[in-house]
Amino acid sequence: MKFEVENTMIDFNIQYGNGKKLSIQIDSVGFITVKAPKDNSKEMIISAIESNGKWILEKLEEIRKARELPQAREYHAHGKFLYMGKERPLHELINCSDVNEEVLKKRLKKFYMARCKEIVEKRIKIYQKQLKVKPKIIEIVESKVKWGSCSSDRKITFNFRLAMAPIEVIDYVIIHELCHITHMNHDRSFWRRVGSVMPDYKEKEEYLARHSHSMLL
C-alpha cells in the first residue's frame, strides 16, 4: 500500500496475524511492514502510519544516508547477507571454518545458485498449472541486469540472486516469465495475465527496484 506522510509517499506491506498489537517494522533496506491484528481495518492501519509518520521518515532518511556510503561486504562468520528476504549471518548459510575470503565468496555463490534452483523448481510447478503453460528448459544463471528471461523456444532463466528476495517476490518473477510463454511482449494482455494470478505484482516490482542494490555479493 501507499500513503502520504508530510508530502512524502511511502510504501508499506501489511501482514495480518494473531497478535493483539499493531507494530511497524522497517528493515535495513527501508522495506516497511505493518504487522496488524486480523480485526484491524485499513483505516486503523493508515492512522497508525500517520501517527508514526515522523519516526518513519527519520528512519528512512537514516537508511538513505547509510546507503549512499560505500559498503564492502564482510566475508566472515558474522557478516550479514540476504536470504529469502531476511539478513542472515554468513555462518547460517555456509560453512565458514578455516577458509579465506575468496573461498567464502565461491561457497556463498554456490549456495545461492543451489537454493534458487531448489526454490524455483518447487514454486514454478504451482504457477505453470495455474497458467497452463510449461517451460521447456529452466536454468539458474548469473546476471547483472535481468531477474529472469524467457525465449521464444520456452527456455526460462532466473538470476541466482533471486534467492535473496522474499518468496512472494520470487513468485512474481516466476509468474512474469511464465506469462511470457504465451505473451512475448509487455502488452496489455501480458499484464492482465500477470495480474490475474498476482494482482499486487507492482509492489513486487517496486521491491526489486528499491532493493536490487543490496542483493549483491
Coordinates of N, CA and C in Angstrom, one line a residue:
M1 N 0.8 -1.2 0.0 CA 0.0 0.0 0.0 C 0.9 1.2 0.0
K2 N 0.3 2.4 -0.4 CA 1.0 3.6 -0.4 C 0.2 4.6 0.5
F3 N 1.0 5.5 1.2 CA 0.3 6.6 2.0 C 1.3 7.8 2.0
E4 N 0.7 9.0 2.0 CA 1.5 10.2 2.0 C 1.7 10.7 3.5
V5 N 2.9 10.9 3.8 CA 3.3 11.4 5.1 C 4.1 12.7 4.9
E6 N 3.7 13.8 5.3 CA 4.4 15.1 5.2 C 4.9 15.3 3.8
N7 N 4.0 15.1 2.8 CA 4.3 15.3 1.4 C 5.3 14.3 0.8
T8 N 5.5 13.2 1.5 CA 6.3 12.1 1.1 C 5.5 10.8 0.9
M9 N 5.5 10.2 -0.2 CA 4.8 9.0 -0.4 C 5.6 7.8 0.1
I10 N 5.0 7.0 1.0 CA 5.8 5.8 1.4 C 5.0 4.6 1.1
D11 N 5.7 3.5 0.9 CA 5.2 2.2 0.5 C 5.3 1.3 1.7
F12 N 4.3 0.5 2.0 CA 4.4 -0.5 3.1 C 3.5 -1.7 2.8
N13 N 3.9 -2.8 3.3 CA 3.1 -4.1 3.2 C 2.4 -4.3 4.6
I14 N 1.3 -5.0 4.5 CA 0.5 -5.3 5.7 C 0.6 -6.8 5.9
Q15 N 0.9 -7.3 7.1 CA 0.8 -8.7 7.4 C -0.2 -8.8 8.6
Y16 N -1.3 -9.5 8.4 CA -2.2 -9.8 9.4 C -1.9 -11.0 10.2
G17 N -2.0 -11.0 11.5 CA -1.7 -12.2 12.3 C -2.6 -12.3 13.5
N18 N -2.2 -13.1 14.4 CA -3.0 -13.4 15.7 C -2.6 -12.5 16.8
G19 N -1.6 -11.6 16.6 CA -1.1 -10.7 17.7 C -2.2 -9.7 18.1
K20 N -2.1 -9.1 19.3 CA -3.1 -8.2 19.8 C -2.7 -6.7 19.5
K21 N -1.4 -6.5 19.2 CA -1.0 -5.1 19.0 C -0.4 -4.9 17.6
L22 N -0.6 -3.7 17.1 CA -0.1 -3.4 15.7 C 1.3 -2.9 15.9
S23 N 2.2 -3.3 15.0 CA 3.6 -2.9 15.1 C 4.1 -2.5 13.7
I24 N 5.0 -1.5 13.6 CA 5.6 -1.1 12.4 C 7.1 -1.4 12.4
Q25 N 7.5 -2.2 11.4 CA 8.9 -2.6 11.3 C 9.5 -2.1 10.0
I26 N 10.7 -1.6 10.1 CA 11.5 -1.1 8.9 C 12.8 -1.8 8.9
D27 N 13.0 -2.6 7.8 CA 14.3 -3.4 7.7 C 15.4 -2.5 7.3
S28 N 16.6 -3.2 7.2 CA 17.8 -2.4 6.9 C 17.9 -1.8 5.6
V29 N 17.0 -2.1 4.7 CA 17.0 -1.5 3.3 C 15.8 -0.6 3.1
G30 N 15.0 -0.4 4.2 CA 13.9 0.6 4.1 C 12.6 0.0 3.8
F31 N 12.5 -1.4 3.8 CA 11.2 -2.0 3.5 C 10.3 -2.0 4.7
I32 N 9.1 -1.4 4.6 CA 8.2 -1.2 5.8 C 7.2 -2.3 5.8
T33 N 7.0 -2.9 7.0 CA 6.0 -3.9 7.2 C 5.2 -3.5 8.4
V34 N 3.9 -3.5 8.2 CA 2.9 -3.3 9.3 C 2.4 -4.6 9.7
K35 N 2.6 -5.0 10.9 CA 2.0 -6.3 11.4 C 0.8 -5.9 12.3
A36 N -0.4 -6.4 11.8 CA -1.6 -5.9 12.5 C -2.5 -7.1 12.9
P37 N -3.3 -7.0 13.9 CA -4.3 -8.0 14.3 C -5.3 -8.2 13.2
K38 N -5.8 -9.3 13.1 CA -6.7 -9.7 12.0 C -7.9 -8.7 11.9
D39 N -8.4 -8.2 13.0 CA -9.6 -7.4 13.0 C -9.3 -5.9 12.8
N40 N -8.1 -5.5 12.5 CA -7.7 -4.1 12.3 C -8.2 -3.8 10.8
S41 N -8.9 -2.7 10.7 CA -9.3 -2.2 9.4 C -8.1 -1.4 8.7
K42 N -8.2 -1.2 7.4 CA -7.2 -0.4 6.7 C -7.1 1.0 7.3
E43 N -8.3 1.5 7.7 CA -8.3 2.9 8.3 C -7.5 3.0 9.5
M44 N -7.6 1.9 10.4 CA -6.8 1.9 11.6 C -5.3 1.8 11.3
I45 N -5.0 1.0 10.3 CA -3.6 0.9 9.9 C -3.0 2.2 9.4
I46 N -3.7 2.8 8.5 CA -3.3 4.1 8.0 C -3.2 5.2 9.1
S47 N -4.1 5.1 10.1 CA -4.0 6.1 11.2 C -2.7 5.8 12.0
A48 N -2.3 4.5 12.1 CA -1.1 4.2 12.9 C 0.1 4.7 12.1
I49 N 0.1 4.5 10.8 CA 1.2 5.0 9.9 C 1.3 6.5 10.0
E50 N 0.2 7.2 10.0 CA 0.2 8.7 10.1 C 0.7 9.2 11.4
S51 N 0.3 8.5 12.5 CA 0.7 9.0 13.8 C 2.2 8.7 14.1
N52 N 2.8 7.7 13.3 CA 4.2 7.4 13.4 C 5.0 8.0 12.3
G53 N 4.4 8.9 11.5 CA 5.0 9.4 10.3 C 6.3 10.0 10.5
K54 N 6.5 10.8 11.5 CA 7.8 11.5 11.7 C 8.9 10.5 12.0
W55 N 8.6 9.5 12.8 CA 9.6 8.4 13.1 C 10.0 7.7 11.8
I56 N 8.9 7.3 11.0 CA 9.2 6.6 9.8 C 10.1 7.3 8.8
L57 N 9.8 8.6 8.7 CA 10.6 9.4 7.7 C 12.0 9.6 8.2
E58 N 12.2 9.8 9.5 CA 13.5 9.9 10.1 C 14.3 8.6 9.9
K59 N 13.6 7.4 10.1 CA 14.3 6.2 9.9 C 14.7 5.9 8.5
L60 N 13.8 6.3 7.5 CA 14.0 6.1 6.1 C 15.2 7.0 5.7
E61 N 15.3 8.2 6.3 CA 16.4 9.1 5.9 C 17.7 8.6 6.4
E62 N 17.7 8.0 7.6 CA 18.9 7.3 8.1 C 19.4 6.2 7.2
I63 N 18.5 5.4 6.7 CA 18.8 4.3 5.8 C 19.3 4.9 4.5
R64 N 18.6 5.9 4.0 CA 19.1 6.5 2.7 C 20.5 7.0 2.8
K65 N 20.8 7.7 3.9 CA 22.2 8.2 4.0 C 23.2 7.1 4.1
A66 N 22.8 6.0 4.9 CA 23.7 4.9 5.0 C 24.0 4.2 3.7
R67 N 22.9 4.2 2.8 CA 23.1 3.5 1.5 C 24.0 4.3 0.6
E68 N 24.1 5.6 0.8 CA 25.0 6.4 0.0 C 26.4 6.2 0.2
L69 N 26.7 5.6 1.4 CA 28.1 5.3 1.7 C 28.5 3.9 1.1
P70 N 29.7 3.8 0.6 CA 30.2 2.6 0.0 C 30.3 1.5 1.1
Q71 N 29.6 0.4 0.9 CA 29.6 -0.7 2.0 C 30.2 -1.9 1.4
A72 N 31.4 -2.3 1.9 CA 32.0 -3.5 1.4 C 31.4 -4.7 2.1
R73 N 31.2 -5.8 1.4 CA 30.7 -7.0 2.0 C 31.7 -7.6 3.0
E74 N 31.2 -8.0 4.1 CA 32.1 -8.6 5.1 C 32.0 -10.1 5.1
Y75 N 33.0 -10.7 4.5 CA 33.0 -12.1 4.4 C 33.7 -12.8 5.6
H76 N 32.9 -12.9 6.6 CA 33.3 -13.6 7.8 C 32.1 -14.2 8.4
A77 N 32.2 -15.0 9.5 CA 31.1 -15.8 10.0 C 29.9 -14.9 10.4
H78 N 30.1 -13.7 10.8 CA 29.0 -12.9 11.3 C 28.7 -11.8 10.3
G79 N 29.3 -11.8 9.1 CA 28.9 -10.8 8.1 C 27.4 -11.1 7.6
K80 N 26.7 -10.1 7.3 CA 25.2 -10.2 7.0 C 25.0 -10.3 5.5
F81 N 24.2 -11.3 5.1 CA 23.8 -11.4 3.7 C 22.3 -11.8 3.7
L82 N 21.6 -11.3 2.6 CA 20.2 -11.5 2.5 C 19.9 -13.0 2.0
Y83 N 18.9 -13.6 2.6 CA 18.4 -14.9 2.1 C 16.9 -14.9 2.4
M84 N 16.1 -15.1 1.3 CA 14.7 -15.2 1.4 C 14.1 -13.9 2.1
G85 N 14.7 -12.8 1.8 CA 14.2 -11.5 2.2 C 14.7 -11.1 3.6
K86 N 15.5 -11.9 4.3 CA 16.0 -11.5 5.6 C 17.5 -11.6 5.7
E87 N 18.1 -10.7 6.5 CA 19.5 -10.7 6.6 C 19.9 -11.8 7.6
R88 N 20.9 -12.6 7.2 CA 21.4 -13.7 8.0 C 22.9 -13.6 8.1
P89 N 23.4 -14.0 9.3 CA 24.9 -14.1 9.4 C 25.4 -15.2 8.5
L90 N 26.5 -15.0 7.9 CA 27.1 -15.9 6.9 C 27.2 -17.3 7.4
H91 N 27.5 -17.5 8.6 CA 27.7 -18.8 9.2 C 26.4 -19.7 9.2
E92 N 25.3 -19.0 9.1 CA 24.0 -19.7 9.0 C 23.7 -20.2 7.5
L93 N 24.5 -19.7 6.6 CA 24.2 -20.0 5.2 C 25.3 -21.0 4.7
I94 N 26.5 -20.8 5.1 CA 27.6 -21.7 4.6 C 28.5 -22.0 5.7
N95 N 29.4 -23.0 5.4 CA 30.5 -23.3 6.3 C 31.6 -22.3 6.2
C96 N 31.9 -21.6 7.3 CA 32.9 -20.5 7.3 C 34.2 -20.9 7.9
S97 N 34.4 -22.1 8.3 CA 35.6 -22.5 9.0 C 36.8 -22.7 8.1
D98 N 37.9 -22.1 8.6 CA 39.3 -22.4 8.1 C 39.4 -22.1 6.6
V99 N 38.8 -21.0 6.1 CA 38.9 -20.6 4.7 C 39.1 -19.1 4.6
N100 N 39.6 -18.7 3.4 CA 39.8 -17.3 3.2 C 38.6 -16.6 2.5
E101 N 38.6 -15.3 2.3 CA 37.5 -14.6 1.8 C 37.1 -15.1 0.4
E102 N 38.1 -15.4 -0.5 CA 37.8 -15.8 -1.8 C 37.0 -17.2 -1.8
V103 N 37.4 -18.1 -1.0 CA 36.7 -19.3 -0.9 C 35.3 -19.1 -0.4
L104 N 35.1 -18.2 0.6 CA 33.8 -17.9 1.1 C 32.9 -17.3 0.0
K105 N 33.4 -16.5 -0.8 CA 32.6 -15.9 -1.9 C 32.1 -17.0 -2.8
K106 N 33.0 -17.9 -3.1 CA 32.7 -19.0 -4.0 C 31.6 -19.9 -3.4
R107 N 31.8 -20.2 -2.1 CA 30.8 -21.1 -1.4 C 29.4 -20.4 -1.4
L108 N 29.4 -19.1 -1.1 CA 28.2 -18.3 -1.0 C 27.5 -18.3 -2.3
K109 N 28.2 -18.1 -3.4 CA 27.6 -18.0 -4.7 C 27.0 -19.4 -5.0
K110 N 27.7 -20.5 -4.7 CA 27.2 -21.8 -4.9 C 26.0 -22.1 -4.1
F111 N 25.9 -21.6 -2.9 CA 24.8 -21.7 -2.0 C 23.6 -21.1 -2.7
Y112 N 23.7 -19.8 -3.1 CA 22.6 -19.1 -3.7 C 22.1 -19.8 -5.0
M113 N 23.0 -20.3 -5.8 CA 22.7 -21.0 -7.1 C 21.8 -22.2 -6.7
A114 N 22.3 -23.0 -5.8 CA 21.6 -24.2 -5.4 C 20.2 -23.9 -4.8
R115 N 20.1 -22.9 -3.9 CA 18.9 -22.6 -3.2 C 17.9 -22.0 -4.2
C116 N 18.4 -21.2 -5.1 CA 17.5 -20.6 -6.1 C 16.9 -21.7 -7.0
K117 N 17.7 -22.6 -7.4 CA 17.2 -23.7 -8.3 C 16.2 -24.5 -7.5
E118 N 16.4 -24.8 -6.3 CA 15.5 -25.6 -5.5 C 14.2 -24.8 -5.3
I119 N 14.2 -23.6 -5.0 CA 13.0 -22.8 -4.8 C 12.2 -22.6 -6.1
V120 N 12.9 -22.3 -7.2 CA 12.2 -22.1 -8.4 C 11.6 -23.4 -8.9
E121 N 12.3 -24.5 -8.8 CA 11.7 -25.7 -9.3 C 10.5 -26.1 -8.5
K122 N 10.4 -25.8 -7.2 CA 9.3 -26.1 -6.4 C 8.1 -25.1 -6.7
R123 N 8.4 -23.8 -6.8 CA 7.3 -22.9 -7.0 C 6.8 -22.8 -8.4
I124 N 7.6 -23.1 -9.4 CA 7.2 -23.0 -10.7 C 6.1 -24.0 -11.1
K125 N 6.1 -25.2 -10.3 CA 5.1 -26.2 -10.6 C 3.7 -25.7 -10.2
I126 N 3.7 -24.8 -9.2 CA 2.4 -24.3 -8.8 C 1.8 -23.4 -9.9
Y127 N 2.6 -22.5 -10.4 CA 2.1 -21.5 -11.3 C 2.0 -21.9 -12.7
Q128 N 2.8 -22.9 -13.1 CA 2.6 -23.4 -14.5 C 1.2 -24.2 -14.6
K129 N 0.8 -24.7 -13.5 CA -0.6 -25.4 -13.5 C -1.6 -24.3 -13.6
Q130 N -1.5 -23.2 -12.9 CA -2.4 -22.1 -12.9 C -2.5 -21.5 -14.3
L131 N -1.4 -21.3 -14.9 CA -1.3 -20.6 -16.2 C -1.4 -21.5 -17.4
K132 N -1.4 -22.8 -17.1 CA -1.5 -23.8 -18.1 C -0.4 -23.7 -19.2
V133 N 0.8 -23.5 -18.7 CA 2.0 -23.4 -19.6 C 3.1 -24.2 -19.0
K134 N 4.0 -24.6 -19.8 CA 5.2 -25.4 -19.3 C 6.4 -25.0 -20.0
P135 N 7.4 -24.5 -19.3 CA 8.7 -24.2 -19.9 C 9.4 -25.5 -20.4
K136 N 10.2 -25.3 -21.4 CA 11.0 -26.4 -22.0 C 12.2 -26.6 -21.2
I137 N 12.9 -25.5 -20.8 CA 14.1 -25.6 -20.1 C 14.1 -24.5 -19.0
I138 N 14.6 -24.9 -17.8 CA 14.7 -23.9 -16.7 C 16.2 -23.8 -16.3
E139 N 16.8 -22.7 -16.3 CA 18.2 -22.5 -15.9 C 18.4 -21.4 -14.8
I140 N 19.3 -21.6 -13.9 CA 19.7 -20.6 -13.0 C 21.0 -20.0 -13.5
V141 N 21.0 -18.7 -13.6 CA 22.2 -18.0 -14.2 C 22.7 -16.8 -13.4
E142 N 23.8 -16.3 -13.8 CA 24.3 -15.0 -13.1 C 24.0 -13.9 -14.1
S143 N 23.4 -12.8 -13.6 CA 23.1 -11.7 -14.5 C 23.1 -10.4 -13.6
K144 N 23.6 -9.3 -14.3 CA 23.7 -8.0 -13.6 C 22.5 -7.2 -14.0
V145 N 21.7 -7.6 -15.0 CA 20.7 -6.7 -15.5 C 19.3 -7.3 -15.5
K146 N 19.2 -8.6 -15.4 CA 17.8 -9.2 -15.5 C 17.6 -10.2 -14.3
W147 N 16.4 -10.2 -13.9 CA 16.0 -11.1 -12.8 C 15.5 -12.4 -13.5
G148 N 15.0 -12.4 -14.7 CA 14.6 -13.6 -15.4 C 14.4 -13.3 -16.9
S149 N 14.3 -14.3 -17.7 CA 14.1 -14.1 -19.1 C 13.4 -15.3 -19.7
C150 N 12.7 -15.1 -20.8 CA 12.0 -16.2 -21.4 C 12.2 -16.1 -22.9
S151 N 12.7 -17.1 -23.6 CA 12.9 -17.1 -25.0 C 11.7 -17.7 -25.8
S152 N 11.7 -17.5 -27.1 CA 10.6 -18.0 -27.9 C 10.5 -19.5 -27.9
D153 N 11.6 -20.2 -27.6 CA 11.5 -21.7 -27.5 C 11.3 -22.2 -26.1
R154 N 10.7 -21.3 -25.3 CA 10.2 -21.7 -23.9 C 11.4 -22.0 -23.0
K155 N 12.5 -21.4 -23.2 CA 13.6 -21.5 -22.2 C 13.5 -20.4 -21.3
I156 N 13.5 -20.7 -20.0 CA 13.3 -19.6 -19.0 C 14.6 -19.7 -18.1
T157 N 15.1 -18.5 -17.8 CA 16.3 -18.4 -16.9 C 15.9 -17.5 -15.7
F158 N 16.6 -17.8 -14.6 CA 16.4 -17.0 -13.4 C 17.7 -16.6 -12.8
N159 N 17.8 -15.4 -12.4 CA 19.0 -14.9 -11.7 C 19.2 -15.5 -10.4
F160 N 20.4 -16.0 -10.1 CA 20.6 -16.7 -8.8 C 20.4 -15.8 -7.6
R161 N 20.5 -14.5 -7.8 CA 20.3 -13.5 -6.7 C 18.9 -13.4 -6.2
L162 N 17.9 -14.0 -7.0 CA 16.5 -14.1 -6.5 C 16.4 -14.8 -5.2
A163 N 17.4 -15.7 -4.9 CA 17.3 -16.4 -3.6 C 17.4 -15.4 -2.4
M164 N 17.9 -14.2 -2.7 CA 18.0 -13.2 -1.6 C 16.6 -12.5 -1.4
A165 N 15.7 -12.7 -2.3 CA 14.4 -12.0 -2.2 C 13.3 -12.7 -1.4
P166 N 12.3 -12.1 -0.9 CA 11.2 -12.8 -0.2 C 10.5 -13.7 -1.2
I167 N 9.9 -14.7 -0.7 CA 9.3 -15.8 -1.5 C 8.2 -15.2 -2.5
E168 N 7.5 -14.2 -2.0 CA 6.4 -13.6 -2.9 C 7.0 -12.8 -4.0
V169 N 8.2 -12.3 -3.8 CA 8.9 -11.6 -4.9 C 9.5 -12.6 -5.9
I170 N 10.0 -13.7 -5.4 CA 10.4 -14.8 -6.3 C 9.2 -15.3 -7.1
D171 N 8.1 -15.5 -6.5 CA 6.9 -15.9 -7.2 C 6.5 -15.0 -8.3
Y172 N 6.7 -13.7 -8.0 CA 6.3 -12.7 -9.1 C 7.2 -12.9 -10.3
V173 N 8.5 -13.1 -10.1 CA 9.4 -13.2 -11.3 C 9.1 -14.5 -12.0
I174 N 8.7 -15.6 -11.3 CA 8.3 -16.8 -11.9 C 7.1 -16.6 -12.7
I175 N 6.1 -16.0 -12.2 CA 4.8 -15.7 -12.9 C 5.1 -14.9 -14.1
H176 N 5.9 -13.8 -14.0 CA 6.2 -12.9 -15.1 C 6.8 -13.7 -16.3
E177 N 7.8 -14.6 -16.0 CA 8.4 -15.3 -17.1 C 7.5 -16.4 -17.7
L178 N 6.7 -17.0 -16.8 CA 5.8 -18.0 -17.4 C 4.7 -17.3 -18.3
C179 N 4.3 -16.1 -18.0 CA 3.4 -15.4 -18.8 C 4.0 -15.1 -20.2
H180 N 5.3 -14.9 -20.2 CA 5.9 -14.6 -21.5 C 5.9 -15.8 -22.5
I181 N 5.6 -17.0 -22.0 CA 5.5 -18.1 -22.9 C 4.3 -17.9 -23.9
T182 N 3.3 -17.3 -23.4 CA 2.1 -17.0 -24.3 C 2.1 -15.5 -24.8
H183 N 2.8 -14.7 -24.1 CA 2.8 -13.2 -24.4 C 4.2 -12.8 -24.4
M184 N 4.9 -12.7 -25.5 CA 6.3 -12.4 -25.5 C 6.6 -10.9 -25.3
N185 N 5.6 -10.1 -25.5 CA 5.8 -8.6 -25.3 C 5.1 -8.2 -24.0
H186 N 5.5 -7.0 -23.5 CA 4.8 -6.5 -22.3 C 3.6 -5.6 -22.7
D187 N 2.7 -6.3 -23.4 CA 1.5 -5.6 -23.8 C 0.4 -5.7 -22.7
R188 N -0.8 -5.2 -23.0 CA -1.9 -5.2 -22.0 C -2.3 -6.6 -21.7
S189 N -2.3 -7.5 -22.7 CA -2.7 -8.9 -22.5 C -1.7 -9.5 -21.5
F190 N -0.4 -9.2 -21.7 CA 0.6 -9.8 -20.8 C 0.3 -9.4 -19.3
W191 N 0.2 -8.1 -19.1 CA 0.0 -7.6 -17.7 C -1.3 -8.0 -17.1
R192 N -2.4 -8.2 -18.0 CA -3.6 -8.7 -17.5 C -3.5 -10.1 -17.0
R193 N -2.7 -10.9 -17.7 CA -2.4 -12.3 -17.4 C -1.6 -12.4 -16.0
V194 N -0.6 -11.5 -15.9 CA 0.2 -11.5 -14.7 C -0.7 -11.1 -13.5
G195 N -1.5 -10.1 -13.7 CA -2.4 -9.6 -12.7 C -3.5 -10.6 -12.3
S196 N -3.9 -11.5 -13.2 CA -4.9 -12.5 -12.9 C -4.4 -13.5 -11.8
V197 N -3.1 -13.6 -11.8 CA -2.5 -14.6 -10.8 C -2.0 -13.8 -9.6
M198 N -1.4 -12.6 -9.8 CA -0.8 -11.8 -8.7 C -1.3 -10.4 -8.9
P199 N -2.4 -10.0 -8.3 CA -3.0 -8.6 -8.5 C -2.0 -7.5 -8.0
D200 N -1.2 -7.8 -7.0 CA -0.4 -6.8 -6.4 C 1.1 -6.9 -7.0
Y201 N 1.2 -7.3 -8.2 CA 2.5 -7.5 -8.8 C 3.4 -6.2 -8.8
K202 N 2.7 -5.1 -8.9 CA 3.5 -3.8 -8.9 C 4.3 -3.6 -7.7
E203 N 3.8 -4.1 -6.6 CA 4.5 -4.0 -5.3 C 5.8 -4.8 -5.3
K204 N 5.7 -6.0 -6.0 CA 6.9 -6.8 -6.1 C 7.9 -6.2 -7.0
E205 N 7.5 -5.6 -8.1 CA 8.4 -4.9 -9.0 C 9.1 -3.7 -8.2
E206 N 8.3 -3.0 -7.4 CA 8.9 -1.9 -6.7 C 9.9 -2.4 -5.7
Y207 N 9.7 -3.6 -5.1 CA 10.6 -4.2 -4.1 C 12.0 -4.4 -4.9
L208 N 11.9 -5.0 -6.0 CA 13.1 -5.3 -6.8 C 13.9 -4.0 -7.2
A209 N 13.1 -3.0 -7.5 CA 13.7 -1.7 -7.9 C 14.4 -1.1 -6.7
R210 N 13.8 -1.1 -5.6 CA 14.3 -0.5 -4.4 C 15.5 -1.2 -3.8
H211 N 15.5 -2.6 -3.8 CA 16.4 -3.3 -3.1 C 17.5 -4.1 -3.9
S212 N 17.4 -3.9 -5.2 CA 18.4 -4.6 -6.0 C 19.9 -4.3 -5.7
H213 N 20.1 -3.1 -5.2 CA 21.5 -2.7 -4.8 C 22.0 -3.5 -3.6
S214 N 21.1 -4.0 -2.8 CA 21.5 -4.7 -1.6 C 21.5 -6.2 -1.9
M215 N 21.1 -6.6 -3.1 CA 21.0 -8.1 -3.4 C 22.2 -8.4 -4.3
L216 N 23.4 -8.2 -3.7 CA 24.6 -8.4 -4.4 C 25.6 -9.2 -3.6
L217 N 26.6 -9.8 -4.2 CA 27.7 -10.4 -3.5 C 28.9 -9.5 -3.4

